[in-house]
CSV table of C-alpha atoms in Angstrom, one decimal:
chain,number,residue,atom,x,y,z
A,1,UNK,CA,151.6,31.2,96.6
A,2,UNK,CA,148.4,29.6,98.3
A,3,UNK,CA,145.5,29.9,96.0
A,4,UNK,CA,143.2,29.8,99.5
A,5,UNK,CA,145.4,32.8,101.3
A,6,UNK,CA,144.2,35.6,98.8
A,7,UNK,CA,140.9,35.8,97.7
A,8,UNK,CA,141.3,38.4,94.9
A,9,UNK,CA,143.8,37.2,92.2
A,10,UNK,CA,143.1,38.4,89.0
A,11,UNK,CA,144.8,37.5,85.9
A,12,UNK,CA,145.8,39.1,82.1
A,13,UNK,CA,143.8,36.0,80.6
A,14,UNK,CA,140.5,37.1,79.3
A,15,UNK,CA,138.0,35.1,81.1
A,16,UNK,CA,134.7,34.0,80.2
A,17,UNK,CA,131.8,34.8,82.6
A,18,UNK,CA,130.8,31.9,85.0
A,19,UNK,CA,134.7,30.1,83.5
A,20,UNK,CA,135.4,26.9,85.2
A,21,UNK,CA,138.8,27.3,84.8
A,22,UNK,CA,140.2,30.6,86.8
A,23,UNK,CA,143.1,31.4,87.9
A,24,UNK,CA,142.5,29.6,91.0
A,25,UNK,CA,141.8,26.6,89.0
A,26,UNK,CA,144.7,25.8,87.1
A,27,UNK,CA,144.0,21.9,86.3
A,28,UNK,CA,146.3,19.7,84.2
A,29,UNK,CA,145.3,18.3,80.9
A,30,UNK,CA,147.3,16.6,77.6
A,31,UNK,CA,146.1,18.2,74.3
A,32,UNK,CA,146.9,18.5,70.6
A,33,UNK,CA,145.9,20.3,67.6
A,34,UNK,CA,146.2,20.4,64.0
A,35,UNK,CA,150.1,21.9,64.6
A,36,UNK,CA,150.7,20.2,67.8
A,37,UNK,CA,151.8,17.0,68.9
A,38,UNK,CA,150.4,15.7,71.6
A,39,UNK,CA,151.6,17.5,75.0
A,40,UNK,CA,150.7,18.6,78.7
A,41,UNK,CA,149.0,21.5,79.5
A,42,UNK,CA,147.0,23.9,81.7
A,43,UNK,CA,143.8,25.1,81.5
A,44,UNK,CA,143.2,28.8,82.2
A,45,UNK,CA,139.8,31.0,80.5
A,46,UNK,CA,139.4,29.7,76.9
A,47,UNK,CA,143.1,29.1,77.0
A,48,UNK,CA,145.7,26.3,76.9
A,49,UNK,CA,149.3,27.4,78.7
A,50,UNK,CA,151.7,25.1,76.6
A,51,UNK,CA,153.7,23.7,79.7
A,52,UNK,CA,156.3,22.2,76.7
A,53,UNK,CA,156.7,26.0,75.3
A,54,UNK,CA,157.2,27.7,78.5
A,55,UNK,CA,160.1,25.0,79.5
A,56,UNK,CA,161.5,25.4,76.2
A,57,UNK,CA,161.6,29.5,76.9
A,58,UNK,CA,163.3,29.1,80.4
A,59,UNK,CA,160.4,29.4,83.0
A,60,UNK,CA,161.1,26.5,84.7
A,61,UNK,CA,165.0,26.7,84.6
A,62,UNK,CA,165.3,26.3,88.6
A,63,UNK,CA,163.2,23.2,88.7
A,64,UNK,CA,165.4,20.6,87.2
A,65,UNK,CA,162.8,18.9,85.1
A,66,UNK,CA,163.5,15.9,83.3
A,67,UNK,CA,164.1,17.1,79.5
A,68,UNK,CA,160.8,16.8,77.3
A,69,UNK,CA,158.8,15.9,80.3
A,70,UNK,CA,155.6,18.3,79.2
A,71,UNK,CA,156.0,16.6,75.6
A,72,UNK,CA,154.1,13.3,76.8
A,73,UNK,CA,150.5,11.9,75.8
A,74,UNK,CA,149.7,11.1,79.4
A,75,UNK,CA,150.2,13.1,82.9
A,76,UNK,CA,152.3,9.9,84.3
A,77,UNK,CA,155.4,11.1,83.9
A,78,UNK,CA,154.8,14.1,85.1
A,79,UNK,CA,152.8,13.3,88.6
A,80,UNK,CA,155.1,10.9,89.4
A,81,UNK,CA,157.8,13.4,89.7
A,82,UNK,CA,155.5,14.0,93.1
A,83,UNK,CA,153.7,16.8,94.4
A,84,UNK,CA,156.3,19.2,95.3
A,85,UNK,CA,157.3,19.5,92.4
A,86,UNK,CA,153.7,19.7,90.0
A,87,UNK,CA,152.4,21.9,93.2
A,88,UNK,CA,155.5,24.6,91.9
A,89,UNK,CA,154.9,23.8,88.2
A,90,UNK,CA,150.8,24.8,88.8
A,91,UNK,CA,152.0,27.9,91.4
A,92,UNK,CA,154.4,29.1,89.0
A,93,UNK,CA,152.1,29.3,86.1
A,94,UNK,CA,149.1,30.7,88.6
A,95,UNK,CA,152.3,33.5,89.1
A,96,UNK,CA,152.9,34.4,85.2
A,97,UNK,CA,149.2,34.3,84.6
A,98,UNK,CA,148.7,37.1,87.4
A,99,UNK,CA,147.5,40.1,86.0
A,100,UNK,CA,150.5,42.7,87.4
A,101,UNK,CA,153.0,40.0,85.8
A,102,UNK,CA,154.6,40.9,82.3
A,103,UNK,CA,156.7,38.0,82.6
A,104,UNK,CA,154.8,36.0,80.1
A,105,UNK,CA,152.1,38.4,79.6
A,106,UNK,CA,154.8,41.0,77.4
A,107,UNK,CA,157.5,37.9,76.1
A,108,UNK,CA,157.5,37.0,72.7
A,109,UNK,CA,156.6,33.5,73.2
A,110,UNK,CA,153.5,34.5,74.6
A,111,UNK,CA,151.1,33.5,71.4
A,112,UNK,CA,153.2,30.1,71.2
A,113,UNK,CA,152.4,29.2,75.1
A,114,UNK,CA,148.9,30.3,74.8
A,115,UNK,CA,147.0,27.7,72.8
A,116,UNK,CA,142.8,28.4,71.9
A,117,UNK,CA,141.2,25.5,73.7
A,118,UNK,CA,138.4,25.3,71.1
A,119,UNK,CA,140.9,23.9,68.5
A,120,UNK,CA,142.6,21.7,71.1
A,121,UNK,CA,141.4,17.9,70.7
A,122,UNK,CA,141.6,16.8,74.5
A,123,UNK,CA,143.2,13.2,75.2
A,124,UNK,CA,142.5,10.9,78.2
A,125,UNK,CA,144.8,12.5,80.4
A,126,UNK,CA,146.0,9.5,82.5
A,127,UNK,CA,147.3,5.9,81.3
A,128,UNK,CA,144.8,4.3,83.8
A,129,UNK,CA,146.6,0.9,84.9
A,130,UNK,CA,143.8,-0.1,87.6
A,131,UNK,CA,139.8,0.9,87.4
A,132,UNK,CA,138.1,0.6,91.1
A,133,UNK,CA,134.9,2.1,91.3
A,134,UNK,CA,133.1,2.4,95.0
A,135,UNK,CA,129.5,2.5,96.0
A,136,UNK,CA,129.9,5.2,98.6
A,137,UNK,CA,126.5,7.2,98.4
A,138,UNK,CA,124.2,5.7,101.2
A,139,UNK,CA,120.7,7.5,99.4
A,140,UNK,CA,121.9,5.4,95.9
A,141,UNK,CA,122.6,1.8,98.1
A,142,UNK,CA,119.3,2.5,99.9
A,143,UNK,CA,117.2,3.4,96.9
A,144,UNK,CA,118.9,-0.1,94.8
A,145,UNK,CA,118.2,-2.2,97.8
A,146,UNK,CA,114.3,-0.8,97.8
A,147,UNK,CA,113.6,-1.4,94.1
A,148,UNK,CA,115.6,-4.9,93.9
A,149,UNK,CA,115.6,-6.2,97.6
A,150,UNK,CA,114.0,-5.8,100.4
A,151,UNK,CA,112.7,-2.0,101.3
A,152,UNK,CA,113.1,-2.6,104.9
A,153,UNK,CA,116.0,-3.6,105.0
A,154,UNK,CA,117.5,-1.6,101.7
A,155,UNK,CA,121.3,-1.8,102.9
A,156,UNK,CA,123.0,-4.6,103.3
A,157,UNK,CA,124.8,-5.2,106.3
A,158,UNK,CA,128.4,-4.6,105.2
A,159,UNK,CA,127.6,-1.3,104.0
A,160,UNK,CA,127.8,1.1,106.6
A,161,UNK,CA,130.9,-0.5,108.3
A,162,UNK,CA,133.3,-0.4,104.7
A,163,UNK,CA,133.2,1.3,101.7
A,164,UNK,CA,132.5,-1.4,99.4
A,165,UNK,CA,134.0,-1.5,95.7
A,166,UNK,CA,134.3,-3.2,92.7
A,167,UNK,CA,137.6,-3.6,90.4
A,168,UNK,CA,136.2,-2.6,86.7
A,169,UNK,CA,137.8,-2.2,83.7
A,170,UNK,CA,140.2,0.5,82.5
A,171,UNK,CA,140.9,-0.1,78.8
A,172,UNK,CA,137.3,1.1,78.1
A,173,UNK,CA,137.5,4.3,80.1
A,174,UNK,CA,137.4,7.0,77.4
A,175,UNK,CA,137.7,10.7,77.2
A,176,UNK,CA,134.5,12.9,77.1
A,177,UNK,CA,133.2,13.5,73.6
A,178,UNK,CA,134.4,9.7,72.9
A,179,UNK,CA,131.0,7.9,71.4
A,180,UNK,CA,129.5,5.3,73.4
A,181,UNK,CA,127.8,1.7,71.3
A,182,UNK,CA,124.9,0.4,73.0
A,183,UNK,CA,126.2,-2.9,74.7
A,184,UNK,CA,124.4,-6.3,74.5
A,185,UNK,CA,124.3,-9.1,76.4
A,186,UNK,CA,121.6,-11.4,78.0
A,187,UNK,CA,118.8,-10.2,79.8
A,188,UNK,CA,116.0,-12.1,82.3
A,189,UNK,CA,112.6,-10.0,82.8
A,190,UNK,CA,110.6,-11.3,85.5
A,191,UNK,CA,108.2,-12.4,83.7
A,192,UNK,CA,110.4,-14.4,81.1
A,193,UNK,CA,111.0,-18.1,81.3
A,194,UNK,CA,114.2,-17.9,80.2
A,195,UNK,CA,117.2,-15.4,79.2
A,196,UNK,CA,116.8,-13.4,75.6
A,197,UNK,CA,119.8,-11.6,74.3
A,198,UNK,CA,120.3,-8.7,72.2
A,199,UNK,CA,121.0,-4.7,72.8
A,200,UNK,CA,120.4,-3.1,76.4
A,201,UNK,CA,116.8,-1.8,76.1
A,202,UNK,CA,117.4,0.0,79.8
A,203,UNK,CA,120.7,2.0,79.8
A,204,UNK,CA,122.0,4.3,81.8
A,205,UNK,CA,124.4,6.9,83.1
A,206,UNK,CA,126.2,7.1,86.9
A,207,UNK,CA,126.7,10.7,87.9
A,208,UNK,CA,130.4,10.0,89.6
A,209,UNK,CA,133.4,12.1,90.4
A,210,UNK,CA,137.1,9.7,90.0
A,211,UNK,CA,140.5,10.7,91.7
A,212,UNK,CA,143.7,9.7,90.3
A,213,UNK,CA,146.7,8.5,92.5
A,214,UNK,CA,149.8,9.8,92.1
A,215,UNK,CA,152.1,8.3,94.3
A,216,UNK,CA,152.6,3.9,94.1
A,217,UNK,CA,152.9,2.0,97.2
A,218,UNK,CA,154.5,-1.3,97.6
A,219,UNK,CA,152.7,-5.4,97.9
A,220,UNK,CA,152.1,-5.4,101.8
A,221,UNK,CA,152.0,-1.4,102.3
A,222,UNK,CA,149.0,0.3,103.5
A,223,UNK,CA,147.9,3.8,103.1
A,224,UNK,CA,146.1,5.6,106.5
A,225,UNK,CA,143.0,8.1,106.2
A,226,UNK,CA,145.9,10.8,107.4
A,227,UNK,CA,148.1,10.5,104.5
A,228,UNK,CA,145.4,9.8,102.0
A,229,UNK,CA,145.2,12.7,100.3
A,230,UNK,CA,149.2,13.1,99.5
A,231,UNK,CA,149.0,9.5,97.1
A,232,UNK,CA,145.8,11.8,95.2
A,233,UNK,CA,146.9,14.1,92.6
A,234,UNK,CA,143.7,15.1,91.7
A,235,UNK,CA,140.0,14.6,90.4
A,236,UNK,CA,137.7,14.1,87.3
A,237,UNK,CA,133.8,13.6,86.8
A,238,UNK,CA,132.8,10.3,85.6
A,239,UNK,CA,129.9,8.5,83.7
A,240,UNK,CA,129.6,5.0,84.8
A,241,UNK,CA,127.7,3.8,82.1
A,242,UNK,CA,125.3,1.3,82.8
A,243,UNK,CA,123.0,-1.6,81.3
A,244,UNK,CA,120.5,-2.1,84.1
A,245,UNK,CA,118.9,-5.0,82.1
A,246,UNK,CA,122.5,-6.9,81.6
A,247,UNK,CA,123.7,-6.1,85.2
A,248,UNK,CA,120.1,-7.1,87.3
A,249,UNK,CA,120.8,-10.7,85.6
A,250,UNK,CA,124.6,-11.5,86.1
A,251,UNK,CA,125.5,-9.5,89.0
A,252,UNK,CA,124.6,-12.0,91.7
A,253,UNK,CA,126.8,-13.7,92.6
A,254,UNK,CA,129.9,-11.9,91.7
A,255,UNK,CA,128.8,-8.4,90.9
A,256,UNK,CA,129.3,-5.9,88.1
A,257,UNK,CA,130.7,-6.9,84.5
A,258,UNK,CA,129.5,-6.6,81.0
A,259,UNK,CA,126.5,-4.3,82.2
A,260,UNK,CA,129.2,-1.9,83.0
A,261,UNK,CA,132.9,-2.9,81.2
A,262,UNK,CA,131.9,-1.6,78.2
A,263,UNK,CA,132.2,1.6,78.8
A,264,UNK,CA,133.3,5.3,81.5
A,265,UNK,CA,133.7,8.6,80.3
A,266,UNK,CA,135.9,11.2,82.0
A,267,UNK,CA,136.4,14.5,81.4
A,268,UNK,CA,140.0,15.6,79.9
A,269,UNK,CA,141.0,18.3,82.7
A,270,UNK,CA,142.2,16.8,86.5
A,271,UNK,CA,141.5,19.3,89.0
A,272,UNK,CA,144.4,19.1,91.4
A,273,UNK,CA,143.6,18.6,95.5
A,274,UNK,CA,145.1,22.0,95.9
A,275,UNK,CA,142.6,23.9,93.8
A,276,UNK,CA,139.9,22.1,96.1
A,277,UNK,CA,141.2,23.0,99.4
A,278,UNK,CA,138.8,25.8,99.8
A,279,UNK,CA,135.7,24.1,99.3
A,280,UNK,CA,136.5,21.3,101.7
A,281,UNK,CA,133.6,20.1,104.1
A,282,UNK,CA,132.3,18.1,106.6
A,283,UNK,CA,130.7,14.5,105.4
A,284,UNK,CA,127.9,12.7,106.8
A,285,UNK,CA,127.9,11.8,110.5
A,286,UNK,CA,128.8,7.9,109.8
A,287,UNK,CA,126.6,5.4,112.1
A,288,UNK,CA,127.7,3.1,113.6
A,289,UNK,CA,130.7,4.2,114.8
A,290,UNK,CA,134.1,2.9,112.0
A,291,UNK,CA,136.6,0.8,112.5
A,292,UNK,CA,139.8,2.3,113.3
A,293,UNK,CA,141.5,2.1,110.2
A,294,UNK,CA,138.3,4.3,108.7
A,295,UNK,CA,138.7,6.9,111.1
A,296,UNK,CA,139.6,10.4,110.0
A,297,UNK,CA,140.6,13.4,112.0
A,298,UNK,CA,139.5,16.1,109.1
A,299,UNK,CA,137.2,16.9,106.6
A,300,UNK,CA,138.1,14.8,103.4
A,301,UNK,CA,134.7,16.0,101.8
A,302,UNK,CA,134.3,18.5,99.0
A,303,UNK,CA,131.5,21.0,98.4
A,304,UNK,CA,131.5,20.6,94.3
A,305,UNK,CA,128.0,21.1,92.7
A,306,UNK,CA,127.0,18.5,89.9
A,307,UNK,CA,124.8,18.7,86.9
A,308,UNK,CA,123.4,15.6,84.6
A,309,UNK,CA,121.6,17.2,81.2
A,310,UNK,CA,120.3,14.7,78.5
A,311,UNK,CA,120.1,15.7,75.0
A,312,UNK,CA,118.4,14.1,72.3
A,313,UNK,CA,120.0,14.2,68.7
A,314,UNK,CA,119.5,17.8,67.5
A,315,UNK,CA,117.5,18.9,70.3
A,316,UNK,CA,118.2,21.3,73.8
A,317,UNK,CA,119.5,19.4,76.6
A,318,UNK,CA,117.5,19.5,79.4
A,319,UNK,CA,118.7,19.3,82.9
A,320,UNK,CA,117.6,16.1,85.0
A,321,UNK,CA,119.7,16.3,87.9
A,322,UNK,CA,121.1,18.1,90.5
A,323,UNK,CA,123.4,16.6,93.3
A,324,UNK,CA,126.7,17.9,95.2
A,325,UNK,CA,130.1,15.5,96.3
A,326,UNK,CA,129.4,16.2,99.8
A,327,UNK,CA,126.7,13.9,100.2
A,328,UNK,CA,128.5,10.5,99.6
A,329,UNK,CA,129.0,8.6,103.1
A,330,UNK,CA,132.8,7.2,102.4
A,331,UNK,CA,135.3,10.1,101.5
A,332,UNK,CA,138.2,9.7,99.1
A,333,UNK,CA,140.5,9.1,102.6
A,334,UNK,CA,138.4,6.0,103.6
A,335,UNK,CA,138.2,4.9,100.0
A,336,UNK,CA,142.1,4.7,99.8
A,337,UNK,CA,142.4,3.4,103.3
A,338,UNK,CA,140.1,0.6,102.3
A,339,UNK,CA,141.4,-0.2,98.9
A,340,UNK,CA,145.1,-0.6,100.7
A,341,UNK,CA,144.3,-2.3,104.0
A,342,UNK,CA,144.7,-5.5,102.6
A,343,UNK,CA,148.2,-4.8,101.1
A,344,UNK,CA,147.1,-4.4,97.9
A,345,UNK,CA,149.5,-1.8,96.1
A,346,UNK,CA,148.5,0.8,93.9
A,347,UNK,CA,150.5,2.4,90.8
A,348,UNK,CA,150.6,6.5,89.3
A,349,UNK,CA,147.5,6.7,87.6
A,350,UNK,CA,145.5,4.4,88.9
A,351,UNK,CA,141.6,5.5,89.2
A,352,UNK,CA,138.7,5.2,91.6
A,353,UNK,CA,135.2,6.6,90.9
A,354,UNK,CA,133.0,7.3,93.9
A,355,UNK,CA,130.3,5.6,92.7
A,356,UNK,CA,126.8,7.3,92.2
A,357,UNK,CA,126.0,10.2,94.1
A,358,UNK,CA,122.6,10.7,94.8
A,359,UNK,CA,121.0,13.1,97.2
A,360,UNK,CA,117.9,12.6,99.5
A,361,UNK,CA,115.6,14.4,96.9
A,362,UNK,CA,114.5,13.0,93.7
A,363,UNK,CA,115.8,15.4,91.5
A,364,UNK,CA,119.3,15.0,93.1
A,365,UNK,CA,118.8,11.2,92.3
A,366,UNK,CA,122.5,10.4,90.3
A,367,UNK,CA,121.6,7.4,87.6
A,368,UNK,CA,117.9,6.7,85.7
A,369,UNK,CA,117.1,4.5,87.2
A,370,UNK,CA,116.5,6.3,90.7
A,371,UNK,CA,115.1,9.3,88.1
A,372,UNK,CA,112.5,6.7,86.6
A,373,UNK,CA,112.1,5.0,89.4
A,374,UNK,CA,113.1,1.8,87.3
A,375,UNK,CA,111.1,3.4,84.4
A,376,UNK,CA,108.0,3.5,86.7
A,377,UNK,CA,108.1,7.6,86.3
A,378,UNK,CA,109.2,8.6,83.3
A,379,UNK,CA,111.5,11.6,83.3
A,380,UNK,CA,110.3,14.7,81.1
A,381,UNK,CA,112.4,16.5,78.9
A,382,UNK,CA,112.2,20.4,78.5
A,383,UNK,CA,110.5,20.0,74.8
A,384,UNK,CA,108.2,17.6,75.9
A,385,UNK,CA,109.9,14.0,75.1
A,386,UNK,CA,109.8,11.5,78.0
A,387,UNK,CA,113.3,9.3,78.8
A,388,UNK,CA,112.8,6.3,81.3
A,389,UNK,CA,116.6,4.9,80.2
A,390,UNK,CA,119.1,6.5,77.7
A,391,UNK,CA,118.1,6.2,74.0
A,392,UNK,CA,120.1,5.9,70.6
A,393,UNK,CA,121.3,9.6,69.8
A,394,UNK,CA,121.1,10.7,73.2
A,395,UNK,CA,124.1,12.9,74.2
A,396,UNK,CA,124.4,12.8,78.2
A,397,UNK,CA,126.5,15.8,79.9
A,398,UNK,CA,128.3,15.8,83.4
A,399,UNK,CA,128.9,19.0,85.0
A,400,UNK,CA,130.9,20.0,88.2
A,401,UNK,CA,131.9,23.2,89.7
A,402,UNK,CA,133.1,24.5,93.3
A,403,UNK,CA,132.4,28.2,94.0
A,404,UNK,CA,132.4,30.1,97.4
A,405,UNK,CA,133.6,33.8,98.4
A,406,UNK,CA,134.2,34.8,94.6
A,407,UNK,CA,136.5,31.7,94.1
A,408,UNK,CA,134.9,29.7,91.2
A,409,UNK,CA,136.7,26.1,90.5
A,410,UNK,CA,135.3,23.9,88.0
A,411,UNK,CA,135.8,20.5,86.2
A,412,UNK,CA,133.9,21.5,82.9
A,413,UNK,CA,132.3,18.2,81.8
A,414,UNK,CA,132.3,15.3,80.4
A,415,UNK,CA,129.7,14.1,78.0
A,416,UNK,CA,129.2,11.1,75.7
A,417,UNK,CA,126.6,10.3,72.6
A,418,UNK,CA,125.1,6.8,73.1
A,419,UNK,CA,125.2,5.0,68.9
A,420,UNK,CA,123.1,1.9,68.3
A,421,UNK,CA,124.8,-1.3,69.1
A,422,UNK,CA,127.4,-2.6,66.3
């Protein structure tokens, strides 16, 4: 069954107005609970479908699965198998859920495969071997290279011929609700003779979306813009968290490190490529014409709407930002193409954030420090308070959702609390 070919499922899940995770949705998840180890699952309403329980109760018996395979702490296992077999895993459960099925909805093991998500603890869902993260929004380049370069010439002159990138680190990517410590490091002001050190007094989130490759590829091989999208199982939001203060003094001349390695947040459900077929789009025209290798012949852009809210300890969380996938400049193909060019291989579960995506107005601006304009323009909160960076006790909250002709497909969020340094 294509969730794109009929507009009008409807399922015997009770569903939540404005749910992320409908029936078209279906994303893939690893869970547990005070009874339950941990294991795979599917999202659906305020629900969990234990994929270990239906297995166990034959509803997967023609798909020669690998024994226990839904009984694992990561996805690995499981999206290595490929996609023709976790698209028939996703289709089958979109079939049991359908409302005219009694399958599932009148079988006894029914209240043992549904599972309440709000007594789930989510877990990463990936083991992330290797962490890239791109720079693929042309409005977030152009606005950096204003405030710390020159503003007439804001880009450099690499960037609109390859999607530039950075390798980051993985083992402090952590799943949303995970708390986030202030990092310190060393710091230069202009107007200081000499580095101080101590906490990051200008921190930050990235608004970024993250796909996940499912598929590895050996030294020397090299993935096209055409066949892209079949090493991609699926997609995550991301916060790139930031120390503006520690990255502005080390980054030159090798780039990124501690004002970002110390921490990403993703959030726990991976919306699969499928469920986003719908809301694919055209990208920016790209100017100059790319090199060959960079070349696409469709639309590897997605229409998903994204949200940033800030919330200060105890207080309403007030929305700061509104931007949309569509608008970065390198797509998920080109990324990939890029990343592989050179031979370099890649392994299941490796994962590559987009970088910040900023739009061309300032309240689509994706990080603080576009918001603040450097903390130039502070950014008011709904009860008054004023944020030019993240504070101690802030909580900040990712949002992401896809929704055209009735079809509503979501990521939920990811958010994270920022604590005083240790």
């Amino acid at each position: 069954m294509s969730d794109s070919s009929n507009h009008t499922l409807s399922t015997w899940v009770e569903m939540p107005n404005h749910s992320d995770f409908t029936i078209y949705n279906l994303p893939f998840g690893v869970f547990k609970n005070k009874k339950l180890s941990p294991r795979i699952g599917i999202a659906i309403g305020d629900k969990i479908v234990d994929l270990s329980v239906l297995d166990q109760e034959g509803f997967f018996s023609t798909f020669f699965l690998p024994e226990g395979i839904f009984l694992k702490d990561s996805l690995n296992e499981l999206i290595a198998l490929g996609k023709t077999q976790t698209r028939k895993i996703r289709e089958r459960v979109q079939q049991l859920l359908l409302a005219d099925n009694e399958e599932l909805r009148d079988h006894s093991a029914r209240g043992k495969v549904m599972v309440n998500r709000k007594e789930a603890e989510m877990l990463l869902p990936v083991k992330i071997g290797d962490y890239t993260d791109f720079y693929s929004s042309i409005e977030h380049a152009t606005n950096v290279g204003k405030m710390f370069r020159d503003p007439e010439n804001a880009l450099l002159p690499n960037w609109k011929h390859l999607p530039v990138g950075y390798h980051g680190r993985a083992s402090s990517i952590v799943v949303s609700g995970t708390p986030i410590y202030r990092p310190k490091g060393q710091f230069k002001d202009p107007d200081m003779d000499k580095p101080g050190f101590g906490p990051s007094r200008r921190l930050d989130f990235e608004l970024e979306m993250a796909f996940i490759t499912g598929r590895p590829t050996k030294l020397g091989d090299t993935i096209s813009t055409g066949d892209a999208e079949e090493y991609i199982f699926g997609m995550v939001l991301f916060n790139d968290w930031s120390a503006r203060d520690i990255q502005a003094w080390e980054y030159v001349p090798l780039g990124p490190f501690l004002g970002k390695n110390f921490g990403s947040s993703i959030s726990p459900w991976v919306v699969t490529m499928e469920a986003l077929e719908p809301f694919r789009v055209a990208g920016p025209v790209q100017e100059p014409e790319v090199l060959d290798y960079l070349k696409c012949e469709q639309n590897h852009s997605f229409d998903i709407n994204l949200e940033v809210f800030i919330q200060p300890e105890g207080k309403k969380a007030s929305k700061v930002c509104q931007s949309n996938f569509s608008y970065m400049y390198w797509n998920i193909a080109q990324q990939l193409a890029h990343h592989t060019v050179n031979g370099c291989n890649i392994n299941v579960g490796d994962m590559m954030a987009s970088g910040t995506i900023s739009g061309a107005t300032e309240d689509s601006y994706g990080s603080m420090l576009e918001l603040s304009w450097k903390g130039t323009k502070p950014v008011k909160l709904e009860d008054g308070e004023e944020r030019k960076f993240i504070e101690d006790g802030d909580t900040v909250i990712l949002k992401g959702f896809a929704e055209k002709d009735g079809i509503r497909v979501g990521f939920g969020e990811v958010s994270g609390k920022i604590l005083p340094s240790k």
